[in-house]
Amino acid sequence: MSDQREAKIGDYSFLVFLTVINVMNVIDRQLIASMANWIKPELELTNTQFGLLTGLIFIFFYSFAGIFMGMLADRVNRTRFIALGLAVWSALTAVSGMAKGFVSLAIPRLFIGIGESIMTPTAMSILSDRFPAKSLGFASGFYYMAAPIGISGSLLVVAYLEPLVGWRGCFYTLGGIGLFFAAIMYFLKETPRRHQEQAQSASATPVSFKETLATTKDAFLFS
C-alpha cells in the first residue's frame, strides 16, 4: 500500500521541537569536553580520568542502553519517554556542576549517557509515524542537523556563558533549561502509531456476504 499521507504544520512544528531538544542533548554531551580548561585543573583530573569521562564511561552506556531504549520506545508513550530521558540527563547535568572530583563527575556522566540514549530511537519512531515516506528523509536530515549545531552551541556556551556564571553555573543553567523542556514534552499528546492505525482499519473493514459464504463452504469441505 502506497503512503498517501501529507505532513501537516503540526508535524513540522513537532520536528523543530524535537530538533531543539536534540541540540540540548548534544550540548550537554559535549559540555565537559568544552569546559576542559576549567574542569581538569579544579577537580585535579588526570588525562586518563578526563578521557574516561568524555569517552568510555559515557559512550559504553550510551551505546548499549540505546538498544534497550529503542525496544521500550516500541511499547510505551513516546513523548513521555523522551520527557523522562530529558529530565534524567538534564537533572544530572545540573548535578555534575556540584562535582568535587572524578567519581562525583563519573557517576552522573554514566546515567546521563543512559538518559540521552532514549532520545534518538524514540524520536525516529515518532517521526516515522508523523511523516510520509516521501518526506521522512527530510525530517531525519533536519533532526540530525542538531549534531553540528549542538557542538557549535557548546563552544558558544564556553565563549559567552562561562565568563558570566562559571563552568558550574553553565551546568546548572543548561540542566534547568532541559527540565523546562521536559515539562513541555510531558504534556504533549502522543503521536498515534501508524501500524496500529492500519491494523485497526483493516479489522474494521466489513466482510461481504460472498466472502462469508466462501469461507463457510471451505470450512465444510476441508474439515
PDB file of C-alpha atoms in Angstrom:
ATOM      1  CA  MET A   1       0.000   0.000   0.000  1.00  0.00           C
ATOM      2  CA  SER A   2       1.467   3.379  -1.017  1.00  0.00           C
ATOM      3  CA  ASP A   3       1.793   6.106   1.607  1.00  0.00           C
ATOM      4  CA  GLN A   4      -0.541   8.918   0.536  1.00  0.00           C
ATOM      5  CA  ARG A   5      -0.286  10.967   3.725  1.00  0.00           C
ATOM      6  CA  GLU A   6       0.866  14.578   3.825  1.00  0.00           C
ATOM      7  CA  ALA A   7       2.814  16.103   6.706  1.00  0.00           C
ATOM      8  CA  LYS A   8       0.951  18.937   8.419  1.00  0.00           C
ATOM      9  CA  ILE A   9       2.103  22.163  10.059  1.00  0.00           C
ATOM     10  CA  GLY A  10       1.857  20.479  13.448  1.00  0.00           C
ATOM     11  CA  ASP A  11       4.208  17.729  12.268  1.00  0.00           C
ATOM     12  CA  TYR A  12       6.832  20.248  11.171  1.00  0.00           C
ATOM     13  CA  SER A  13       6.433  22.161  14.437  1.00  0.00           C
ATOM     14  CA  PHE A  14       6.977  18.942  16.367  1.00  0.00           C
ATOM     15  CA  LEU A  15      10.055  18.224  14.240  1.00  0.00           C
ATOM     16  CA  VAL A  16      11.511  21.618  15.156  1.00  0.00           C
ATOM     17  CA  PHE A  17      10.840  20.982  18.846  1.00  0.00           C
ATOM     18  CA  LEU A  18      12.476  17.536  18.706  1.00  0.00           C
ATOM     19  CA  THR A  19      15.474  19.070  16.952  1.00  0.00           C
ATOM     20  CA  VAL A  20      15.826  21.767  19.615  1.00  0.00           C
ATOM     21  CA  ILE A  21      15.793  19.063  22.297  1.00  0.00           C
ATOM     22  CA  ASN A  22      18.399  17.120  20.326  1.00  0.00           C
ATOM     23  CA  VAL A  23      20.559  20.258  20.209  1.00  0.00           C
ATOM     24  CA  MET A  24      20.315  20.342  24.012  1.00  0.00           C
ATOM     25  CA  ASN A  25      21.254  16.659  24.011  1.00  0.00           C
ATOM     26  CA  VAL A  26      24.461  17.311  22.074  1.00  0.00           C
ATOM     27  CA  ILE A  27      25.390  20.454  24.040  1.00  0.00           C
ATOM     28  CA  ASP A  28      25.062  18.615  27.355  1.00  0.00           C
ATOM     29  CA  ARG A  29      27.061  15.700  25.954  1.00  0.00           C
ATOM     30  CA  GLN A  30      29.898  17.978  24.799  1.00  0.00           C
ATOM     31  CA  LEU A  31      29.919  20.278  27.803  1.00  0.00           C
ATOM     32  CA  ILE A  32      32.613  18.504  29.819  1.00  0.00           C
ATOM     33  CA  ALA A  33      34.981  18.393  26.845  1.00  0.00           C
ATOM     34  CA  SER A  34      34.303  22.044  26.048  1.00  0.00           C
ATOM     35  CA  MET A  35      34.989  23.044  29.670  1.00  0.00           C
ATOM     36  CA  ALA A  36      38.249  21.071  29.915  1.00  0.00           C
ATOM     37  CA  ASN A  37      40.397  24.128  30.685  1.00  0.00           C
ATOM     38  CA  TRP A  38      38.380  24.799  33.842  1.00  0.00           C
ATOM     39  CA  ILE A  39      37.266  21.343  34.973  1.00  0.00           C
ATOM     40  CA  LYS A  40      40.591  19.486  34.751  1.00  0.00           C
ATOM     41  CA  PRO A  41      42.649  21.768  36.990  1.00  0.00           C
ATOM     42  CA  GLU A  42      39.880  22.499  39.509  1.00  0.00           C
ATOM     43  CA  LEU A  43      38.999  18.829  40.027  1.00  0.00           C
ATOM     44  CA  GLU A  44      42.644  17.738  39.604  1.00  0.00           C
ATOM     45  CA  LEU A  45      41.793  15.195  36.923  1.00  0.00           C
ATOM     46  CA  THR A  46      44.472  13.237  35.092  1.00  0.00           C
ATOM     47  CA  ASN A  47      44.391  12.905  31.316  1.00  0.00           C
ATOM     48  CA  THR A  48      43.251   9.290  31.735  1.00  0.00           C
ATOM     49  CA  GLN A  49      40.393  10.260  34.028  1.00  0.00           C
ATOM     50  CA  PHE A  50      39.285  13.046  31.728  1.00  0.00           C
ATOM     51  CA  GLY A  51      39.464  10.699  28.748  1.00  0.00           C
ATOM     52  CA  LEU A  52      37.232   8.219  30.559  1.00  0.00           C
ATOM     53  CA  LEU A  53      34.705  10.950  31.374  1.00  0.00           C
ATOM     54  CA  THR A  54      34.474  12.184  27.801  1.00  0.00           C
ATOM     55  CA  GLY A  55      34.849   8.768  26.181  1.00  0.00           C
ATOM     56  CA  LEU A  56      34.409   5.274  27.564  1.00  0.00           C
ATOM     57  CA  ILE A  57      32.190   5.964  30.592  1.00  0.00           C
ATOM     58  CA  PHE A  58      29.667   7.859  28.504  1.00  0.00           C
ATOM     59  CA  ILE A  59      29.883   6.030  25.178  1.00  0.00           C
ATOM     60  CA  PHE A  60      29.731   2.486  26.576  1.00  0.00           C
ATOM     61  CA  PHE A  61      26.488   3.012  28.470  1.00  0.00           C
ATOM     62  CA  TYR A  62      25.024   5.333  25.834  1.00  0.00           C
ATOM     63  CA  SER A  63      25.592   2.784  23.061  1.00  0.00           C
ATOM     64  CA  PHE A  64      24.297  -0.325  24.802  1.00  0.00           C
ATOM     65  CA  ALA A  65      21.409   1.389  26.557  1.00  0.00           C
ATOM     66  CA  GLY A  66      20.208   2.698  23.189  1.00  0.00           C
ATOM     67  CA  ILE A  67      19.263  -0.826  22.086  1.00  0.00           C
ATOM     68  CA  PHE A  68      17.002  -1.371  25.074  1.00  0.00           C
ATOM     69  CA  MET A  69      15.595   2.149  24.954  1.00  0.00           C
ATOM     70  CA  GLY A  70      14.639   1.562  21.324  1.00  0.00           C
ATOM     71  CA  MET A  71      12.789  -1.594  22.343  1.00  0.00           C
ATOM     72  CA  LEU A  72      10.972   0.313  25.083  1.00  0.00           C
ATOM     73  CA  ALA A  73      10.067   3.057  22.609  1.00  0.00           C
ATOM     74  CA  ASP A  74       8.063   0.448  20.696  1.00  0.00           C
ATOM     75  CA  ARG A  75       5.913  -0.211  23.754  1.00  0.00           C
ATOM     76  CA  VAL A  76       5.443   2.973  25.775  1.00  0.00           C
ATOM     77  CA  ASN A  77       4.107   6.513  25.381  1.00  0.00           C
ATOM     78  CA  ARG A  78       6.950   8.003  23.371  1.00  0.00           C
ATOM     79  CA  THR A  79       6.532  11.703  24.144  1.00  0.00           C
ATOM     80  CA  ARG A  80       6.582  10.949  27.861  1.00  0.00           C
ATOM     81  CA  PHE A  81       9.510   8.580  27.346  1.00  0.00           C
ATOM     82  CA  ILE A  82      11.504  11.410  25.761  1.00  0.00           C
ATOM     83  CA  ALA A  83      10.387  13.684  28.612  1.00  0.00           C
ATOM     84  CA  LEU A  84      11.740  11.116  31.077  1.00  0.00           C
ATOM     85  CA  GLY A  85      15.091  10.855  29.309  1.00  0.00           C
ATOM     86  CA  LEU A  86      15.368  14.634  29.018  1.00  0.00           C
ATOM     87  CA  ALA A  87      14.538  15.094  32.704  1.00  0.00           C
ATOM     88  CA  VAL A  88      17.129  12.488  33.714  1.00  0.00           C
ATOM     89  CA  TRP A  89      20.010  13.852  31.676  1.00  0.00           C
ATOM     90  CA  SER A  90      19.152  17.489  32.488  1.00  0.00           C
ATOM     91  CA  ALA A  91      18.905  16.882  36.237  1.00  0.00           C
ATOM     92  CA  LEU A  92      22.203  15.002  36.184  1.00  0.00           C
ATOM     93  CA  THR A  93      23.820  17.726  34.084  1.00  0.00           C
ATOM     94  CA  ALA A  94      22.921  20.135  36.885  1.00  0.00           C
ATOM     95  CA  VAL A  95      24.243  17.661  39.475  1.00  0.00           C
ATOM     96  CA  SER A  96      27.516  17.485  37.526  1.00  0.00           C
ATOM     97  CA  GLY A  97      28.018  21.147  38.330  1.00  0.00           C
ATOM     98  CA  MET A  98      28.446  20.175  42.002  1.00  0.00           C
ATOM     99  CA  ALA A  99      31.218  17.644  41.306  1.00  0.00           C
ATOM    100  CA  LYS A 100      34.225  17.630  43.647  1.00  0.00           C
ATOM    101  CA  GLY A 101      36.319  15.032  41.857  1.00  0.00           C
ATOM    102  CA  PHE A 102      36.456  12.193  39.360  1.00  0.00           C
ATOM    103  CA  VAL A 103      33.926   9.854  40.988  1.00  0.00           C
ATOM    104  CA  SER A 104      31.324  12.556  41.650  1.00  0.00           C
ATOM    105  CA  LEU A 105      31.522  13.527  37.979  1.00  0.00           C
ATOM    106  CA  ALA A 106      31.727   9.985  36.584  1.00  0.00           C
ATOM    107  CA  ILE A 107      28.550   8.674  38.240  1.00  0.00           C
ATOM    108  CA  PRO A 108      26.241  11.382  36.829  1.00  0.00           C
ATOM    109  CA  ARG A 109      28.035  11.063  33.491  1.00  0.00           C
ATOM    110  CA  LEU A 110      27.183   7.374  33.322  1.00  0.00           C
ATOM    111  CA  PHE A 111      23.474   7.976  33.858  1.00  0.00           C
ATOM    112  CA  ILE A 112      23.472  10.982  31.525  1.00  0.00           C
ATOM    113  CA  GLY A 113      24.504   8.527  28.806  1.00  0.00           C
ATOM    114  CA  ILE A 114      21.600   6.246  29.675  1.00  0.00           C
ATOM    115  CA  GLY A 115      19.134   9.153  29.717  1.00  0.00           C
ATOM    116  CA  GLU A 116      20.359  10.553  26.407  1.00  0.00           C
ATOM    117  CA  SER A 117      20.143   7.126  24.760  1.00  0.00           C
ATOM    118  CA  ILE A 118      16.343   7.441  24.908  1.00  0.00           C
ATOM    119  CA  MET A 119      16.260  10.427  22.581  1.00  0.00           C
ATOM    120  CA  THR A 120      17.167   9.319  19.067  1.00  0.00           C
ATOM    121  CA  PRO A 121      15.473   5.881  18.739  1.00  0.00           C
ATOM    122  CA  THR A 122      12.287   7.320  20.223  1.00  0.00           C
ATOM    123  CA  ALA A 123      12.407  10.454  18.076  1.00  0.00           C
ATOM    124  CA  MET A 124      12.920   8.386  14.925  1.00  0.00           C
ATOM    125  CA  SER A 125       9.939   6.227  15.840  1.00  0.00           C
ATOM    126  CA  ILE A 126       7.750   9.311  16.241  1.00  0.00           C
ATOM    127  CA  LEU A 127       8.952  10.937  13.021  1.00  0.00           C
ATOM    128  CA  SER A 128       8.252   7.766  11.031  1.00  0.00           C
ATOM    129  CA  ASP A 129       4.638   7.964  12.202  1.00  0.00           C
ATOM    130  CA  ARG A 130       4.273  11.700  11.592  1.00  0.00           C
ATOM    131  CA  PHE A 131       5.905  11.944   8.159  1.00  0.00           C
ATOM    132  CA  PRO A 132       5.120  10.023   4.963  1.00  0.00           C
ATOM    133  CA  ALA A 133       7.890   8.094   3.235  1.00  0.00           C
ATOM    134  CA  LYS A 134       8.395  10.834   0.629  1.00  0.00           C
ATOM    135  CA  SER A 135       9.396  13.409   3.280  1.00  0.00           C
ATOM    136  CA  LEU A 136      10.851  11.188   6.005  1.00  0.00           C
ATOM    137  CA  GLY A 137      14.361  11.713   4.627  1.00  0.00           C
ATOM    138  CA  PHE A 138      13.971  15.470   5.015  1.00  0.00           C
ATOM    139  CA  ALA A 139      12.657  15.058   8.569  1.00  0.00           C
ATOM    140  CA  SER A 140      15.567  12.788   9.509  1.00  0.00           C
ATOM    141  CA  GLY A 141      18.115  15.159   7.973  1.00  0.00           C
ATOM    142  CA  PHE A 142      16.599  18.127   9.785  1.00  0.00           C
ATOM    143  CA  TYR A 143      16.661  16.235  13.086  1.00  0.00           C
ATOM    144  CA  TYR A 144      20.307  15.198  12.710  1.00  0.00           C
ATOM    145  CA  MET A 145      21.248  18.793  11.902  1.00  0.00           C
ATOM    146  CA  ALA A 146      21.241  19.128  15.692  1.00  0.00           C
ATOM    147  CA  ALA A 147      24.640  17.396  15.937  1.00  0.00           C
ATOM    148  CA  PRO A 148      26.824  20.125  14.373  1.00  0.00           C
ATOM    149  CA  ILE A 149      24.620  22.851  15.861  1.00  0.00           C
ATOM    150  CA  GLY A 150      24.964  21.299  19.317  1.00  0.00           C
ATOM    151  CA  ILE A 151      28.752  21.011  19.061  1.00  0.00           C
ATOM    152  CA  SER A 152      28.948  24.656  17.995  1.00  0.00           C
ATOM    153  CA  GLY A 153      26.494  25.548  20.752  1.00  0.00           C
ATOM    154  CA  SER A 154      28.709  24.023  23.436  1.00  0.00           C
ATOM    155  CA  LEU A 155      31.556  26.255  22.265  1.00  0.00           C
ATOM    156  CA  LEU A 156      29.265  29.288  22.382  1.00  0.00           C
ATOM    157  CA  VAL A 157      28.403  28.368  25.969  1.00  0.00           C
ATOM    158  CA  VAL A 158      32.119  28.402  26.769  1.00  0.00           C
ATOM    159  CA  ALA A 159      32.656  31.710  24.994  1.00  0.00           C
ATOM    160  CA  TYR A 160      29.683  33.677  26.300  1.00  0.00           C
ATOM    161  CA  LEU A 161      28.058  31.974  29.302  1.00  0.00           C
ATOM    162  CA  GLU A 162      31.085  30.657  31.190  1.00  0.00           C
ATOM    163  CA  PRO A 163      32.596  34.144  31.738  1.00  0.00           C
ATOM    164  CA  LEU A 164      29.301  35.211  33.336  1.00  0.00           C
ATOM    165  CA  VAL A 165      28.427  32.254  35.576  1.00  0.00           C
ATOM    166  CA  GLY A 166      31.494  29.986  35.622  1.00  0.00           C
ATOM    167  CA  TRP A 167      31.667  26.393  34.437  1.00  0.00           C
ATOM    168  CA  ARG A 168      29.483  25.131  37.278  1.00  0.00           C
ATOM    169  CA  GLY A 169      26.853  27.760  36.516  1.00  0.00           C
ATOM    170  CA  CYS A 170      26.786  26.571  32.890  1.00  0.00           C
ATOM    171  CA  PHE A 171      25.864  23.071  34.050  1.00  0.00           C
ATOM    172  CA  TYR A 172      23.148  24.431  36.340  1.00  0.00           C
ATOM    173  CA  THR A 173      21.729  26.679  33.618  1.00  0.00           C
ATOM    174  CA  LEU A 174      21.598  24.029  30.912  1.00  0.00           C
ATOM    175  CA  GLY A 175      20.163  21.499  33.340  1.00  0.00           C
ATOM    176  CA  GLY A 176      17.386  23.932  34.237  1.00  0.00           C
ATOM    177  CA  ILE A 177      16.570  24.652  30.584  1.00  0.00           C
ATOM    178  CA  GLY A 178      16.387  20.926  29.887  1.00  0.00           C
ATOM    179  CA  LEU A 179      13.985  20.349  32.778  1.00  0.00           C
ATOM    180  CA  PHE A 180      11.764  23.133  31.419  1.00  0.00           C
ATOM    181  CA  PHE A 181      11.636  21.444  28.005  1.00  0.00           C
ATOM    182  CA  ALA A 182      10.982  18.079  29.676  1.00  0.00           C
ATOM    183  CA  ALA A 183       7.892  19.521  31.360  1.00  0.00           C
ATOM    184  CA  ILE A 184       6.589  20.769  28.000  1.00  0.00           C
ATOM    185  CA  MET A 185       7.251  17.420  26.306  1.00  0.00           C
ATOM    186  CA  TYR A 186       5.487  15.517  29.081  1.00  0.00           C
ATOM    187  CA  PHE A 187       2.173  17.232  28.335  1.00  0.00           C
ATOM    188  CA  LEU A 188       2.302  16.863  24.548  1.00  0.00           C
ATOM    189  CA  LYS A 189      -0.107  14.384  23.009  1.00  0.00           C
ATOM    190  CA  GLU A 190       1.328  11.042  21.944  1.00  0.00           C
ATOM    191  CA  THR A 191       1.617  10.514  18.189  1.00  0.00           C
ATOM    192  CA  PRO A 192      -0.633   7.636  17.017  1.00  0.00           C
ATOM    193  CA  ARG A 193       1.367   4.656  15.791  1.00  0.00           C
ATOM    194  CA  ARG A 194       0.744   4.182  12.085  1.00  0.00           C
ATOM    195  CA  HIS A 195       0.927   0.367  12.086  1.00  0.00           C
ATOM    196  CA  GLN A 196      -1.687   0.256  14.838  1.00  0.00           C
ATOM    197  CA  GLU A 197      -3.971   2.559  12.857  1.00  0.00           C
ATOM    198  CA  GLN A 198      -3.577   0.340   9.796  1.00  0.00           C
ATOM    199  CA  ALA A 199      -4.363  -2.772  11.841  1.00  0.00           C
ATOM    200  CA  GLN A 200      -7.458  -1.129  13.296  1.00  0.00           C
ATOM    201  CA  SER A 201      -8.529  -0.002   9.845  1.00  0.00           C
ATOM    202  CA  ALA A 202      -8.095  -3.497   8.460  1.00  0.00           C
ATOM    203  CA  SER A 203     -10.019  -5.061  11.326  1.00  0.00           C
ATOM    204  CA  ALA A 204     -12.823  -2.544  10.851  1.00  0.00           C
ATOM    205  CA  THR A 205     -13.263  -3.357   7.147  1.00  0.00           C
ATOM    206  CA  PRO A 206     -16.651  -5.072   6.689  1.00  0.00           C
ATOM    207  CA  VAL A 207     -16.671  -8.559   5.192  1.00  0.00           C
ATOM    208  CA  SER A 208     -19.062  -9.121   2.308  1.00  0.00           C
ATOM    209  CA  PHE A 209     -21.744 -11.842   2.319  1.00  0.00           C
ATOM    210  CA  LYS A 210     -19.987 -13.594  -0.598  1.00  0.00           C
ATOM    211  CA  GLU A 211     -16.689 -13.750   1.348  1.00  0.00           C
ATOM    212  CA  THR A 212     -18.504 -15.101   4.400  1.00  0.00           C
ATOM    213  CA  LEU A 213     -20.232 -17.771   2.273  1.00  0.00           C
ATOM    214  CA  ALA A 214     -16.960 -18.800   0.625  1.00  0.00           C
ATOM    215  CA  THR A 215     -15.220 -19.104   3.994  1.00  0.00           C
ATOM    216  CA  THR A 216     -18.067 -21.209   5.375  1.00  0.00           C
ATOM    217  CA  LYS A 217     -18.009 -23.522   2.313  1.00  0.00           C
ATOM    218  CA  ASP A 218     -14.233 -24.033   2.648  1.00  0.00           C
ATOM    219  CA  ALA A 219     -14.647 -24.854   6.308  1.00  0.00           C
ATOM    220  CA  PHE A 220     -17.138 -27.641   5.478  1.00  0.00           C
ATOM    221  CA  LEU A 221     -15.080 -29.014   2.570  1.00  0.00           C
ATOM    222  CA  PHE A 222     -11.772 -29.231   4.431  1.00  0.00           C
ATOM    223  CA  SER A 223     -12.999 -30.090   7.915  1.00  0.00           C
TER     224      SER A 223
END
